[in-house]
Amino acid sequence: MNVATALRQGTKLLEDGGIAAPKLTAEVLLSHALQKERVYLFTHPECELERIAWIHFGRYLHERLKGKPTQYITKKQEFYGRDFRVTPAVLIPRPETELVVEEALRFVEPGARVVDVGTGSGAIAVTIALESEARVMGCDLSRDALEIARGNQTKLGANVSWFQGDLLGAARQGSLDLIASNPPYVPLGDKEGLQREVRDFEPELALYGGPEGHEIYARLFEQAAIVLKPGGRIVVELGWRSLEAVQQIASTNGFIETSVRDDLAGIPRVLVARVPESR
Ligand SMILES: C[S@@+](CC[C@H](N)C(=O)[O-])C[C@H]1O[C@@H](n2cnc3c(N)ncnc32)[C@H](O)[C@@H]1O
């Protein structure tokens, strides 16, 4: 069995199994099985597969057909131009979350104290640390997620400190310049409608925000109003129906200068709000 044939057969299997982007997926899984870059598949189509690579490729195809996301098979996802290790202990970072980083970077000055709440793989915290001179911390309720985040920090050479806890419970009053967060925001009632890749494989703690989805923002903003310095900002990712509720929560907790950024699909995706200079 050579590379070209394996690729053709893998693509057909995925296509018949109703998997989206079957050719690209087969390419990613085959290059992972071969431990080569994707370009190798096109420069070495006649190359015979070793038995071990063939066995790995077969297993990966089987896992993908059962719904496991490709990123959990290859254990990586690119975010802001860097490869992050991901396992089923963490959410797979999404491209729209890069907007949270972009917005946060507009406001962080050298030495600013920044926290990423619900850090998961550490994508937001590690990226802000690498793209700025801020002093960055990341927190999560999940110990397993923090282990992955710490691994990514080490691999990518970022300087981030981590703590396990419930939202900002461990932060000191008036100690932070900026809070960035992509909290769990899927309404519990939407569970059955989710793609099986998400519903059956990504961690529930990373997905569901409560019956309406936006409940966690109420606690987050309440705590943020206390732990941010005067003039400090919070940057949060929004669920697709949560803008109004989160704007209301922000204003109830005394935040001002709210701005919203849409994603490429035109959905309000990131909200930035500021604590007044004097309270
Ligand atoms: C939507 S995921 C975001 C992960 C990562 N920041 C990203 O954008 O890819 C939400 C994260 O919040 C964490 N989480 C959920 N509830 C939490 C809580 N009460 N306190 C701290 N972290 C929490 C989950 O474990 C999960 O890692």
PDB file of C-alpha atoms and ligand atoms in Angstrom, residues 79 89-94 97 116-124 139-142 145 165-168 181-185 205-207 216 219 237, ligand 1:
ATOM      1  CA  PHE A  79      -4.165  29.218  17.557  1.00  0.00           C
ATOM      2  CA  ALA A  89      -9.513  17.530  28.964  1.00  0.00           C
ATOM      3  CA  VAL A  90      -9.694  20.891  27.161  1.00  0.00           C
ATOM      4  CA  LEU A  91     -11.854  22.683  24.632  1.00  0.00           C
ATOM      5  CA  ILE A  92     -10.335  22.814  21.154  1.00  0.00           C
ATOM      6  CA  PRO A  93      -9.510  26.539  20.745  1.00  0.00           C
ATOM      7  CA  ARG A  94     -11.676  28.151  18.045  1.00  0.00           C
ATOM      8  CA  THR A  97     -11.373  33.241  20.204  1.00  0.00           C
ATOM      9  CA  ASP A 116      -7.423  34.494  31.580  1.00  0.00           C
ATOM     10  CA  VAL A 117     -10.433  32.966  33.348  1.00  0.00           C
ATOM     11  CA  GLY A 118     -11.270  29.420  32.212  1.00  0.00           C
ATOM     12  CA  THR A 119      -7.989  28.995  30.412  1.00  0.00           C
ATOM     13  CA  GLY A 120      -8.479  25.434  29.083  1.00  0.00           C
ATOM     14  CA  SER A 121      -5.489  24.707  26.823  1.00  0.00           C
ATOM     15  CA  GLY A 122      -4.023  28.073  27.858  1.00  0.00           C
ATOM     16  CA  ALA A 123      -4.532  29.444  24.347  1.00  0.00           C
ATOM     17  CA  ILE A 124      -5.555  32.955  25.469  1.00  0.00           C
ATOM     18  CA  CYS A 139      -7.047  29.936  35.974  1.00  0.00           C
ATOM     19  CA  ASP A 140      -9.401  27.038  35.539  1.00  0.00           C
ATOM     20  CA  LEU A 141     -11.634  24.892  37.687  1.00  0.00           C
ATOM     21  CA  SER A 142     -10.215  21.804  35.980  1.00  0.00           C
ATOM     22  CA  ALA A 145      -6.959  21.470  31.890  1.00  0.00           C
ATOM     23  CA  GLY A 165     -10.187  27.924  41.278  1.00  0.00           C
ATOM     24  CA  ASP A 166     -13.759  28.952  40.679  1.00  0.00           C
ATOM     25  CA  LEU A 167     -13.648  32.000  38.362  1.00  0.00           C
ATOM     26  CA  LEU A 168     -11.893  34.912  40.118  1.00  0.00           C
ATOM     27  CA  SER A 181     -12.311  35.051  29.266  1.00  0.00           C
ATOM     28  CA  ASN A 182     -14.012  32.629  26.965  1.00  0.00           C
ATOM     29  CA  PRO A 183     -16.365  31.105  29.526  1.00  0.00           C
ATOM     30  CA  PRO A 184     -18.651  28.117  28.953  1.00  0.00           C
ATOM     31  CA  TYR A 185     -21.741  29.659  27.358  1.00  0.00           C
ATOM     32  CA  LEU A 205     -17.378  21.882  32.010  1.00  0.00           C
ATOM     33  CA  ALA A 206     -16.020  23.832  29.031  1.00  0.00           C
ATOM     34  CA  LEU A 207     -19.326  23.969  27.171  1.00  0.00           C
ATOM     35  CA  ILE A 216     -21.782  32.281  34.322  1.00  0.00           C
ATOM     36  CA  ARG A 219     -20.878  35.675  38.527  1.00  0.00           C
ATOM     37  CA  GLU A 237     -16.264  35.994  24.257  1.00  0.00           C
TER      38      GLU A 237
HETATM   39  C1  LIG B   1     -15.133  27.564  26.685  1.00  0.00           C
HETATM   40  S1  LIG B   1     -13.771  26.855  27.550  1.00  0.00           S
HETATM   41  C2  LIG B   1     -12.487  27.997  27.075  1.00  0.00           C
HETATM   42  C3  LIG B   1     -11.109  27.389  27.040  1.00  0.00           C
HETATM   43  C4  LIG B   1     -10.039  28.314  26.436  1.00  0.00           C
HETATM   44  N1  LIG B   1      -9.967  29.571  27.163  1.00  0.00           N
HETATM   45  C5  LIG B   1     -10.338  28.584  24.986  1.00  0.00           C
HETATM   46  O1  LIG B   1     -10.836  29.678  24.676  1.00  0.00           O
HETATM   47  O2  LIG B   1     -10.086  27.711  24.146  1.00  0.00           O
HETATM   48  C6  LIG B   1     -14.169  27.299  29.211  1.00  0.00           C
HETATM   49  C7  LIG B   1     -13.165  26.884  30.267  1.00  0.00           C
HETATM   50  O3  LIG B   1     -13.645  27.368  31.538  1.00  0.00           O
HETATM   51  C8  LIG B   1     -13.414  26.390  32.535  1.00  0.00           C
HETATM   52  N2  LIG B   1     -14.401  26.628  33.604  1.00  0.00           N
HETATM   53  C9  LIG B   1     -15.698  26.283  33.637  1.00  0.00           C
HETATM   54  N3  LIG B   1     -16.279  26.727  34.758  1.00  0.00           N
HETATM   55  C10 LIG B   1     -15.322  27.376  35.450  1.00  0.00           C
HETATM   56  C11 LIG B   1     -15.291  28.062  36.703  1.00  0.00           C
HETATM   57  N4  LIG B   1     -16.392  28.167  37.465  1.00  0.00           N
HETATM   58  N5  LIG B   1     -14.119  28.612  37.110  1.00  0.00           N
HETATM   59  C12 LIG B   1     -13.002  28.510  36.352  1.00  0.00           C
HETATM   60  N6  LIG B   1     -12.959  27.880  35.155  1.00  0.00           N
HETATM   61  C13 LIG B   1     -14.104  27.315  34.714  1.00  0.00           C
HETATM   62  C14 LIG B   1     -13.548  25.066  31.817  1.00  0.00           C
HETATM   63  O4  LIG B   1     -12.868  24.043  32.512  1.00  0.00           O
HETATM   64  C15 LIG B   1     -12.944  25.393  30.453  1.00  0.00           C
HETATM   65  O5  LIG B   1     -11.565  25.108  30.439  1.00  0.00           O
END
